[in-house]
CSV table of C-alpha atoms in Angstrom, one decimal:
chain,number,residue,atom,x,y,z
A,123,MET,CA,-20.0,-9.6,11.6
A,124,ARG,CA,-16.8,-11.6,12.1
A,125,LEU,CA,-14.7,-12.4,9.0
A,126,ALA,CA,-11.9,-15.0,9.1
A,127,ILE,CA,-9.4,-13.8,6.1
A,128,PHE,CA,-7.0,-16.5,4.5
A,129,ALA,CA,-4.2,-15.8,2.2
A,130,ASP,CA,-1.6,-18.0,0.6
A,131,ILE,CA,-3.0,-21.4,1.6
A,132,HIS,CA,-0.6,-23.2,-0.8
A,133,ALA,CA,-1.8,-26.6,-0.8
A,134,ASN,CA,-1.0,-27.1,2.9
A,135,ARG,CA,-3.7,-29.2,4.2
A,136,GLN,CA,-2.4,-29.5,7.7
A,137,ALA,CA,-1.9,-25.5,8.2
A,138,PHE,CA,-5.3,-24.7,6.3
A,139,ALA,CA,-7.3,-27.3,8.5
A,140,ALA,CA,-5.6,-25.7,11.7
A,141,CYS,CA,-6.6,-22.3,10.8
A,142,LEU,CA,-10.2,-23.3,9.9
A,143,ASP,CA,-10.6,-24.9,13.1
A,144,ALA,CA,-9.0,-21.6,14.9
A,145,ALA,CA,-11.2,-19.4,12.7
A,146,ARG,CA,-14.5,-21.3,13.9
A,147,ALA,CA,-13.5,-21.4,17.4
A,148,LYS,CA,-13.0,-17.5,17.2
A,149,GLY,CA,-16.5,-17.2,16.2
A,150,ALA,CA,-15.8,-16.5,12.6
A,151,GLU,CA,-19.2,-16.2,10.6
A,152,ARG,CA,-17.8,-15.6,7.2
A,153,ILE,CA,-14.5,-16.7,5.6
A,154,VAL,CA,-12.5,-14.9,2.8
A,155,CYS,CA,-9.8,-16.4,0.7
A,156,LEU,CA,-7.4,-14.0,-0.9
A,157,GLY,CA,-5.9,-16.5,-3.5
A,158,ASP,CA,-2.9,-18.7,-3.9
A,159,ILE,CA,-4.9,-21.8,-2.9
A,160,VAL,CA,-2.2,-24.2,-4.6
A,161,GLY,CA,1.5,-24.1,-5.4
A,162,TYR,CA,4.4,-25.4,-3.1
A,163,GLY,CA,2.3,-27.8,-0.9
A,164,ALA,CA,1.3,-31.5,-1.6
A,165,ASP,CA,-2.6,-31.3,-1.1
A,166,PRO,CA,-4.0,-29.0,-4.0
A,167,GLU,CA,-6.9,-31.4,-4.5
A,168,TRP,CA,-8.0,-31.0,-0.9
A,169,ALA,CA,-7.5,-27.4,-0.8
A,170,VAL,CA,-9.3,-26.6,-3.9
A,171,ASP,CA,-12.3,-28.6,-3.0
A,172,THR,CA,-12.5,-27.3,0.4
A,173,VAL,CA,-12.2,-23.5,-1.0
A,174,MET,CA,-14.6,-24.4,-3.6
A,175,GLU,CA,-17.0,-25.6,-0.9
A,176,LEU,CA,-16.4,-22.6,1.1
A,177,ALA,CA,-17.4,-20.5,-2.2
A,178,SER,CA,-20.6,-22.6,-2.6
A,179,GLN,CA,-21.5,-21.1,0.8
A,180,GLY,CA,-20.8,-17.5,-0.1
A,181,THR,CA,-16.8,-17.2,0.7
A,182,PRO,CA,-15.4,-14.6,-1.7
A,183,VAL,CA,-12.4,-15.9,-3.4
A,184,VAL,CA,-10.0,-14.0,-5.6
A,185,LEU,CA,-7.2,-15.3,-7.9
A,186,GLY,CA,-3.6,-15.7,-6.8
A,187,ASN,CA,-0.7,-15.8,-9.2
A,188,HIS,CA,-0.2,-19.6,-8.5
A,189,ASP,CA,-3.8,-20.3,-9.2
A,190,ASN,CA,-3.3,-18.5,-12.4
A,191,ALA,CA,-0.2,-20.3,-13.3
A,192,VAL,CA,-2.3,-23.6,-13.2
A,193,ALA,CA,-4.1,-22.7,-16.5
A,194,THR,CA,-1.4,-19.8,-17.7
A,195,SER,CA,2.2,-21.1,-18.6
A,196,THR,CA,3.2,-17.5,-18.9
A,197,GLU,CA,3.4,-16.8,-15.3
A,198,SER,CA,7.2,-16.5,-14.3
A,199,MET,CA,8.1,-18.5,-11.2
A,200,ASN,CA,11.5,-19.9,-9.6
A,201,ALA,CA,12.4,-23.5,-10.6
A,202,GLU,CA,11.0,-24.9,-7.4
A,203,ALA,CA,7.5,-23.2,-7.5
A,204,GLN,CA,7.3,-24.0,-11.3
A,205,ALA,CA,7.9,-27.8,-10.7
A,206,ALA,CA,5.3,-27.5,-8.0
A,207,ILE,CA,2.6,-26.0,-10.7
A,208,GLU,CA,3.5,-28.5,-13.2
A,209,TRP,CA,2.9,-31.4,-10.6
A,210,THR,CA,-0.2,-29.4,-9.5
A,211,ARG,CA,-1.7,-29.5,-13.1
A,212,GLY,CA,-1.6,-33.2,-13.1
A,213,ARG,CA,-3.5,-33.5,-9.9
A,214,LEU,CA,-6.4,-31.2,-10.5
A,215,SER,CA,-9.6,-32.3,-12.1
A,216,ALA,CA,-11.0,-30.5,-14.9
A,217,PRO,CA,-13.6,-28.9,-12.6
A,218,GLN,CA,-11.0,-27.8,-9.9
A,219,ARG,CA,-9.0,-26.1,-12.7
A,220,GLN,CA,-12.2,-24.5,-14.2
A,221,PHE,CA,-13.0,-23.1,-10.8
A,222,LEU,CA,-9.4,-21.6,-10.5
A,223,ALA,CA,-9.5,-20.2,-14.1
A,224,GLY,CA,-12.8,-18.3,-13.1
A,225,LEU,CA,-11.7,-16.6,-10.2
A,226,PRO,CA,-11.8,-12.6,-10.3
A,227,TYR,CA,-8.9,-10.5,-9.5
A,228,THR,CA,-10.8,-8.5,-7.1
A,229,VAL,CA,-13.8,-8.7,-4.9
A,230,GLU,CA,-15.5,-5.6,-3.4
A,231,GLU,CA,-17.6,-5.9,-0.4
A,232,GLU,CA,-19.1,-2.9,1.3
A,233,THR,CA,-16.0,-0.6,2.3
A,234,ARG,CA,-13.6,-3.6,1.7
A,235,LEU,CA,-11.6,-4.7,-1.4
A,236,TYR,CA,-10.2,-8.3,-1.3
A,237,VAL,CA,-7.0,-8.6,-3.8
A,238,HIS,CA,-4.2,-11.3,-3.9
A,239,SER,CA,-1.2,-8.9,-4.8
A,240,GLU,CA,-2.5,-5.1,-4.9
A,241,ALA,CA,-5.0,-2.8,-6.0
A,242,SER,CA,-3.2,-0.5,-8.6
A,243,ASN,CA,-2.6,-3.5,-11.3
A,244,PRO,CA,-3.8,-6.8,-9.9
A,245,PRO,CA,-2.6,-9.0,-13.0
A,246,ARG,CA,1.0,-7.7,-12.5
A,247,TRP,CA,1.2,-9.5,-9.2
A,248,ARG,CA,3.2,-6.7,-7.5
A,249,TYR,CA,4.4,-7.2,-3.9
A,250,VAL,CA,3.7,-4.7,-1.0
A,251,ARG,CA,7.2,-4.5,0.3
A,252,GLU,CA,7.1,-1.0,1.7
A,253,ALA,CA,4.9,2.1,2.3
A,254,ALA,CA,5.2,3.4,-1.1
A,255,ASP,CA,4.0,0.0,-2.4
A,256,ALA,CA,1.1,0.0,-0.3
A,257,GLY,CA,0.3,3.8,-1.2
A,258,ARG,CA,0.0,3.2,-4.6
A,259,SER,CA,-2.4,0.4,-4.1
A,260,MET,CA,-4.6,2.5,-1.6
A,261,ILE,CA,-4.5,5.6,-4.2
A,262,ALA,CA,-6.1,2.9,-6.8
A,263,THR,CA,-9.0,2.4,-4.8
A,264,SER,CA,-11.8,4.1,-2.9
A,265,ALA,CA,-12.0,1.2,-0.3
A,266,HIS,CA,-11.5,2.0,3.2
A,267,ILE,CA,-9.6,-1.1,3.9
A,268,THR,CA,-7.8,-3.4,1.3
A,269,PHE,CA,-6.9,-6.8,2.0
A,270,CYS,CA,-4.2,-8.7,0.3
A,271,GLY,CA,-1.5,-11.3,0.5
A,272,HIS,CA,1.2,-12.5,-1.7
A,273,ILE,CA,4.2,-11.6,0.2
A,274,HIS,CA,3.7,-14.1,3.0
A,275,ARG,CA,4.6,-11.5,5.7
A,276,PRO,CA,1.9,-9.7,7.8
A,277,ALA,CA,1.9,-5.8,7.7
A,278,LEU,CA,-0.6,-2.8,8.4
A,279,TYR,CA,-0.4,0.3,6.2
A,280,SER,CA,-2.4,3.4,6.4
A,281,MET,CA,-2.8,6.8,4.7
A,282,SER,CA,-4.4,9.9,5.9
A,283,ALA,CA,-6.4,12.3,3.7
A,284,THR,CA,-3.1,14.3,3.0
A,285,ALA,CA,-1.3,11.1,1.9
A,286,LYS,CA,0.7,10.8,5.0
A,287,MET,CA,1.7,7.2,5.5
A,288,THR,CA,2.0,4.9,8.3
A,289,SER,CA,3.3,1.2,8.7
A,290,PHE,CA,3.9,-1.2,11.2
A,291,VAL,CA,4.0,-4.9,11.8
A,292,PRO,CA,1.1,-6.3,13.8
A,293,VAL,CA,1.5,-8.5,16.9
A,294,ALA,CA,-0.5,-11.6,16.8
A,295,GLY,CA,-3.4,-11.5,19.1
A,296,VAL,CA,-3.4,-7.8,19.6
A,297,PRO,CA,-6.5,-6.1,18.0
A,298,VAL,CA,-5.9,-2.8,15.8
A,299,GLN,CA,-8.9,-0.6,15.0
A,300,LEU,CA,-8.7,0.4,11.5
A,301,LEU,CA,-9.8,4.3,12.0
A,302,ARG,CA,-12.3,5.7,9.6
A,303,GLY,CA,-10.4,9.1,8.8
A,304,ARG,CA,-7.7,6.8,7.0
A,305,GLN,CA,-7.5,4.3,4.2
A,306,TRP,CA,-5.9,1.0,5.2
A,307,LEU,CA,-4.1,-1.9,3.7
A,308,ALA,CA,-3.9,-5.1,5.5
A,309,VAL,CA,-1.3,-7.4,4.3
A,310,LEU,CA,-2.2,-10.8,5.6
A,311,GLY,CA,0.4,-13.4,6.4
A,312,SER,CA,0.3,-16.9,4.9
A,313,VAL,CA,-1.6,-20.0,6.1
A,314,GLY,CA,0.5,-22.6,4.2
A,315,GLN,CA,3.9,-20.9,4.0
A,316,PRO,CA,4.9,-18.2,6.4
A,317,ARG,CA,8.1,-16.0,5.4
A,318,ASP,CA,8.3,-13.8,8.5
A,319,GLY,CA,10.5,-16.0,10.3
A,320,ASN,CA,7.6,-17.6,12.3
A,321,PRO,CA,6.7,-21.1,11.0
A,322,ALA,CA,3.2,-21.1,12.6
A,323,ALA,CA,0.2,-20.8,10.0
A,324,SER,CA,-0.9,-16.9,9.7
A,325,PHE,CA,-4.5,-15.5,9.2
A,326,ALA,CA,-6.7,-12.6,10.5
A,327,MET,CA,-9.9,-11.9,12.1
A,328,PHE,CA,-11.7,-8.9,11.1
A,329,ASP,CA,-14.8,-7.5,13.0
A,330,THR,CA,-16.9,-5.5,10.7
A,331,ASP,CA,-18.9,-3.7,13.2
A,332,LYS,CA,-15.7,-2.3,15.2
A,333,ASP,CA,-13.5,-1.9,12.1
A,334,GLU,CA,-11.0,-4.0,14.0
A,335,ILE,CA,-8.3,-6.6,12.8
A,336,THR,CA,-6.5,-9.2,14.7
A,337,TYR,CA,-3.7,-11.3,13.2
A,338,LEU,CA,-3.3,-14.6,14.5
A,339,ARG,CA,-0.8,-17.5,14.5
A,340,VAL,CA,-1.8,-21.4,14.6
A,341,PRO,CA,0.8,-24.1,15.3
A,342,TYR,CA,0.1,-27.0,13.2
A,343,ASP,CA,1.8,-30.3,12.1
A,344,ILE,CA,4.6,-29.0,10.0
A,345,ALA,CA,6.3,-32.5,9.9
A,346,ALA,CA,3.2,-33.9,8.3
A,347,ALA,CA,3.0,-31.2,5.4
A,348,ALA,CA,6.7,-31.7,4.9
A,349,ASP,CA,6.4,-35.2,4.7
A,350,ARG,CA,3.6,-35.2,2.2
A,351,ILE,CA,5.8,-32.7,0.1
A,352,ARG,CA,8.8,-35.1,0.0
A,353,ALA,CA,6.5,-38.3,-0.4
A,354,ASN,CA,5.3,-36.7,-3.8
A,355,SER,CA,8.9,-36.0,-5.0
A,356,LEU,CA,8.4,-32.3,-4.9
A,357,PRO,CA,11.6,-30.2,-4.4
A,358,SER,CA,12.7,-30.7,-0.9
A,359,TRP,CA,13.6,-27.2,-0.3
A,360,LEU,CA,9.6,-26.6,-0.1
A,361,ALA,CA,9.4,-29.1,2.8
A,362,ASP,CA,12.6,-27.7,4.6
A,363,ARG,CA,11.4,-24.0,4.5
A,364,LEU,CA,8.3,-24.9,6.3
A,365,PHE,CA,10.1,-25.3,9.5
A,366,THR,CA,11.9,-22.1,9.7
A,367,GLY,CA,9.1,-19.9,8.2
A,368,HIS,CA,11.4,-18.4,5.7
Protein backbone atom coordinates (compact mmCIF):
# COMPACT_ATOMS: atom_id res chain seq x y z
CA MET A 1 0.00 0.00 0.00
CA ARG A 2 1.17 3.53 -0.76
CA LEU A 3 0.84 5.87 2.22
CA ALA A 4 1.08 9.65 1.99
CA ILE A 5 2.38 10.98 5.31
CA PHE A 6 1.84 14.60 6.34
CA ALA A 7 3.16 16.47 9.37
CA ASP A 8 2.90 20.06 10.59
CA ILE A 9 0.16 21.36 8.29
CA HIS A 10 -0.16 24.46 10.49
CA ALA A 11 -3.41 25.77 9.01
CA ASN A 12 -1.74 26.46 5.66
CA ARG A 13 -4.55 25.76 3.23
CA GLN A 14 -2.54 26.44 0.09
CA ALA A 15 0.29 24.08 1.10
CA PHE A 16 -1.97 21.30 2.39
CA ALA A 17 -4.21 21.35 -0.70
CA ALA A 18 -1.13 21.22 -2.97
CA CYS A 19 0.30 18.26 -1.02
CA LEU A 20 -3.00 16.37 -1.08
CA ASP A 21 -3.19 16.85 -4.86
CA ALA A 22 0.43 15.72 -5.28
CA ALA A 23 -0.09 12.66 -3.08
CA ARG A 24 -3.15 11.56 -5.02
CA ALA A 25 -1.30 12.09 -8.30
CA LYS A 26 1.44 9.81 -6.93
CA GLY A 27 -1.10 7.09 -6.26
CA ALA A 28 -1.57 7.48 -2.49
CA GLU A 29 -4.02 4.86 -1.24
CA ARG A 30 -4.06 6.05 2.35
CA ILE A 31 -3.17 9.24 4.21
CA VAL A 32 -1.51 9.59 7.62
CA CYS A 33 -1.44 12.84 9.63
CA LEU A 34 1.27 13.36 12.24
CA GLY A 35 -0.26 16.34 14.03
CA ASP A 36 0.00 20.12 14.26
CA ILE A 37 -2.99 20.63 12.02
CA VAL A 38 -3.36 24.17 13.42
CA GLY A 39 -1.10 26.99 14.60
CA TYR A 40 0.77 29.73 12.69
CA GLY A 41 -1.45 29.71 9.58
CA ALA A 42 -4.72 31.47 8.79
CA ASP A 43 -7.04 28.64 7.76
CA PRO A 44 -7.49 26.43 10.84
CA GLU A 45 -11.20 25.75 10.17
CA TRP A 46 -10.51 24.42 6.68
CA ALA A 47 -7.48 22.41 7.84
CA VAL A 48 -9.35 20.75 10.72
CA ASP A 49 -12.42 20.06 8.58
CA THR A 50 -10.23 18.45 5.92
CA VAL A 51 -8.43 16.24 8.44
CA MET A 52 -11.73 15.34 10.14
CA GLU A 53 -13.06 14.19 6.78
CA LEU A 54 -9.90 12.15 6.15
CA ALA A 55 -10.15 10.63 9.65
CA SER A 56 -13.73 9.57 8.92
CA GLN A 57 -12.31 7.66 5.93
CA GLY A 58 -9.73 5.83 8.05
CA THR A 59 -6.77 8.22 8.15
CA PRO A 60 -4.71 7.80 11.35
CA VAL A 61 -4.27 11.20 13.03
CA VAL A 62 -2.11 11.95 16.08
CA LEU A 63 -2.03 14.95 18.40
CA GLY A 64 0.50 17.73 17.88
CA ASN A 65 1.57 20.30 20.47
CA HIS A 66 -0.24 23.14 18.67
CA ASP A 67 -3.39 21.03 18.44
CA ASN A 68 -3.07 20.35 22.17
CA ALA A 69 -2.53 24.05 22.90
CA VAL A 70 -5.99 24.87 21.56
CA ALA A 71 -7.48 23.17 24.63
CA THR A 72 -4.57 23.46 27.06
CA SER A 73 -3.26 26.86 28.11
CA THR A 74 -0.22 25.26 29.78
CA GLU A 75 1.61 24.58 26.48
CA SER A 76 4.75 26.75 26.38
CA MET A 77 5.20 28.65 23.11
CA ASN A 78 6.87 31.76 21.76
CA ALA A 79 4.82 34.97 21.54
CA GLU A 80 3.96 34.64 17.83
CA ALA A 81 2.88 31.00 18.18
CA GLN A 82 0.83 31.86 21.27
CA ALA A 83 -0.90 34.72 19.45
CA ALA A 84 -1.79 32.39 16.59
CA ILE A 85 -3.18 29.75 18.97
CA GLU A 86 -5.33 32.29 20.84
CA TRP A 87 -6.70 33.52 17.51
CA THR A 88 -7.26 29.90 16.39
CA ARG A 89 -9.27 29.09 19.52
CA GLY A 90 -11.77 31.78 18.54
CA ARG A 91 -12.09 30.43 15.00
CA LEU A 92 -12.76 26.75 15.69
CA SER A 93 -16.22 25.35 16.38
CA ALA A 94 -16.96 23.13 19.38
CA PRO A 95 -16.90 19.93 17.22
CA GLN A 96 -13.55 20.97 15.71
CA ARG A 97 -12.04 21.62 19.15
CA GLN A 98 -13.49 18.32 20.38
CA PHE A 99 -11.86 16.49 17.49
CA LEU A 100 -8.43 17.96 18.34
CA ALA A 101 -8.88 17.25 22.06
CA GLY A 102 -9.68 13.61 21.33
CA LEU A 103 -6.58 12.86 19.25
CA PRO A 104 -4.13 10.24 20.61
CA TYR A 105 -0.41 10.87 21.13
CA THR A 106 0.49 7.77 19.12
CA VAL A 107 -1.03 5.31 16.69
CA GLU A 108 0.50 1.90 15.95
CA GLU A 109 -0.20 0.15 12.68
CA GLU A 110 1.50 -3.15 11.77
CA THR A 111 5.25 -2.47 12.13
CA ARG A 112 4.84 1.33 12.12
CA LEU A 113 4.44 3.89 14.89
CA TYR A 114 3.03 7.36 14.21
CA VAL A 115 3.79 10.16 16.69
CA HIS A 116 4.14 13.92 16.47
CA SER A 117 7.35 14.46 18.45
CA GLU A 118 9.11 11.19 19.40
CA ALA A 119 8.29 7.89 21.06
CA SER A 120 10.11 7.96 24.42
CA ASN A 121 7.75 10.49 26.02
CA PRO A 122 5.28 11.93 23.49
CA PRO A 123 3.59 14.45 25.86
CA ARG A 124 6.94 16.19 26.48
CA TRP A 125 7.16 17.26 22.81
CA ARG A 126 10.90 16.65 22.54
CA TYR A 127 12.58 17.49 19.23
CA VAL A 128 14.61 14.92 17.29
CA ARG A 129 17.59 17.13 16.48
CA GLU A 130 20.36 14.52 16.34
CA ALA A 131 21.14 10.80 16.43
CA ALA A 132 21.01 10.62 20.25
CA ASP A 133 17.43 11.96 20.24
CA ALA A 134 16.46 9.46 17.53
CA GLY A 135 18.09 6.60 19.42
CA ARG A 136 16.17 7.43 22.60
CA SER A 137 12.94 7.36 20.60
CA MET A 138 13.71 4.06 18.86
CA ILE A 139 14.73 2.30 22.08
CA ALA A 140 11.29 3.16 23.48
CA THR A 141 9.40 1.22 20.79
CA SER A 142 9.53 -2.15 19.08
CA ALA A 143 8.24 -0.62 15.84
CA HIS A 144 10.38 -1.21 12.77
CA ILE A 145 9.69 2.36 11.62
CA THR A 146 8.64 5.40 13.63
CA PHE A 147 7.25 8.36 11.67
CA CYS A 148 7.32 11.76 13.39
CA GLY A 149 7.35 15.48 12.66
CA HIS A 150 7.60 18.47 15.01
CA ILE A 151 10.98 19.85 13.94
CA HIS A 152 9.92 20.86 10.39
CA ARG A 153 13.12 19.47 8.83
CA PRO A 154 13.32 16.12 7.00
CA ALA A 155 15.77 13.54 8.36
CA LEU A 156 16.22 9.77 8.44
CA TYR A 157 17.84 7.83 11.30
CA SER A 158 18.48 4.13 11.73
CA MET A 159 19.78 1.90 14.51
CA SER A 160 21.36 -1.53 14.14
CA ALA A 161 20.83 -4.49 16.50
CA THR A 162 24.04 -3.40 18.26
CA ALA A 163 22.68 0.18 18.65
CA LYS A 164 24.96 1.63 15.96
CA MET A 165 23.30 4.79 14.63
CA THR A 166 23.22 6.27 11.15
CA SER A 167 21.65 9.56 10.13
CA PHE A 168 21.25 11.50 6.91
CA VAL A 169 19.13 14.14 5.23
CA PRO A 170 17.03 12.53 2.50
CA VAL A 171 17.07 13.94 -1.02
CA ALA A 172 13.65 14.86 -2.38
CA GLY A 173 12.39 12.41 -4.98
CA VAL A 174 14.99 9.72 -4.20
CA PRO A 175 13.47 6.52 -2.70
CA VAL A 176 15.19 5.01 0.36
CA GLN A 177 14.59 1.40 1.38
CA LEU A 178 14.20 1.03 5.13
CA LEU A 179 15.99 -2.29 5.55
CA ARG A 180 14.54 -4.91 7.85
CA GLY A 181 17.70 -5.49 9.88
CA ARG A 182 17.57 -2.02 11.41
CA GLN A 183 15.08 0.16 13.26
CA TRP A 184 14.21 3.44 11.57
CA LEU A 185 12.96 6.87 12.53
CA ALA A 186 11.68 9.00 9.66
CA VAL A 187 11.33 12.68 10.52
CA LEU A 188 8.92 14.33 8.13
CA GLY A 189 9.37 17.86 6.92
CA SER A 190 6.52 20.33 7.32
CA VAL A 191 3.59 20.73 4.96
CA GLY A 192 2.72 24.23 6.08
CA GLN A 193 5.90 25.77 7.46
CA PRO A 194 9.20 24.21 6.28
CA ARG A 195 12.31 25.19 8.23
CA ASP A 196 15.11 23.54 6.27
CA GLY A 197 15.77 26.51 3.98
CA ASN A 198 13.47 25.23 1.24
CA PRO A 199 10.08 27.00 1.25
CA ALA A 200 8.34 24.26 -0.80
CA ALA A 201 5.83 22.17 1.15
CA SER A 202 7.13 18.79 2.32
CA PHE A 203 5.61 15.36 2.77
CA ALA A 204 6.58 11.73 2.15
CA MET A 205 5.26 8.66 0.38
CA PHE A 206 5.82 5.26 1.96
CA ASP A 207 5.41 1.96 0.12
CA THR A 208 4.51 -0.68 2.73
CA ASP A 209 5.32 -3.59 0.38
CA LYS A 210 8.84 -2.38 -0.39
CA ASP A 211 9.47 -0.62 2.96
CA GLU A 212 10.50 2.34 0.82
CA ILE A 213 10.14 6.02 1.69
CA THR A 214 10.34 8.93 -0.74
CA TYR A 215 10.42 12.50 0.55
CA LEU A 216 8.78 15.00 -1.77
CA ARG A 217 8.65 18.78 -2.15
CA VAL A 218 5.66 20.61 -3.58
CA PRO A 219 5.64 24.25 -4.72
CA TYR A 220 2.52 26.14 -3.65
CA ASP A 221 1.11 29.68 -3.64
CA ILE A 222 3.17 31.07 -0.75
CA ALA A 223 2.04 34.64 -1.41
CA ALA A 224 -1.61 33.65 -0.98
CA ALA A 225 -0.88 31.84 2.30
CA ALA A 226 1.12 34.84 3.56
CA ASP A 227 -1.63 37.27 2.51
CA ARG A 228 -4.17 35.24 4.52
CA ILE A 229 -1.96 35.52 7.62
CA ARG A 230 -1.59 39.29 7.24
CA ALA A 231 -5.28 39.79 6.40
CA ASN A 232 -6.20 38.18 9.71
CA SER A 233 -3.80 40.44 11.66
CA LEU A 234 -1.63 37.55 12.78
CA PRO A 235 2.07 38.36 13.45
CA SER A 236 3.65 39.32 10.10
CA TRP A 237 6.74 37.24 10.93
CA LEU A 238 4.58 34.13 10.46
CA ALA A 239 3.92 35.26 6.89
CA ASP A 240 7.46 36.41 6.12
CA ARG A 241 9.12 33.15 7.10
CA LEU A 242 7.06 31.15 4.57
CA PHE A 243 9.07 32.73 1.76
CA THR A 244 12.46 31.65 3.15
CA GLY A 245 11.65 28.25 4.63
CA HIS A 246 13.19 29.17 7.97
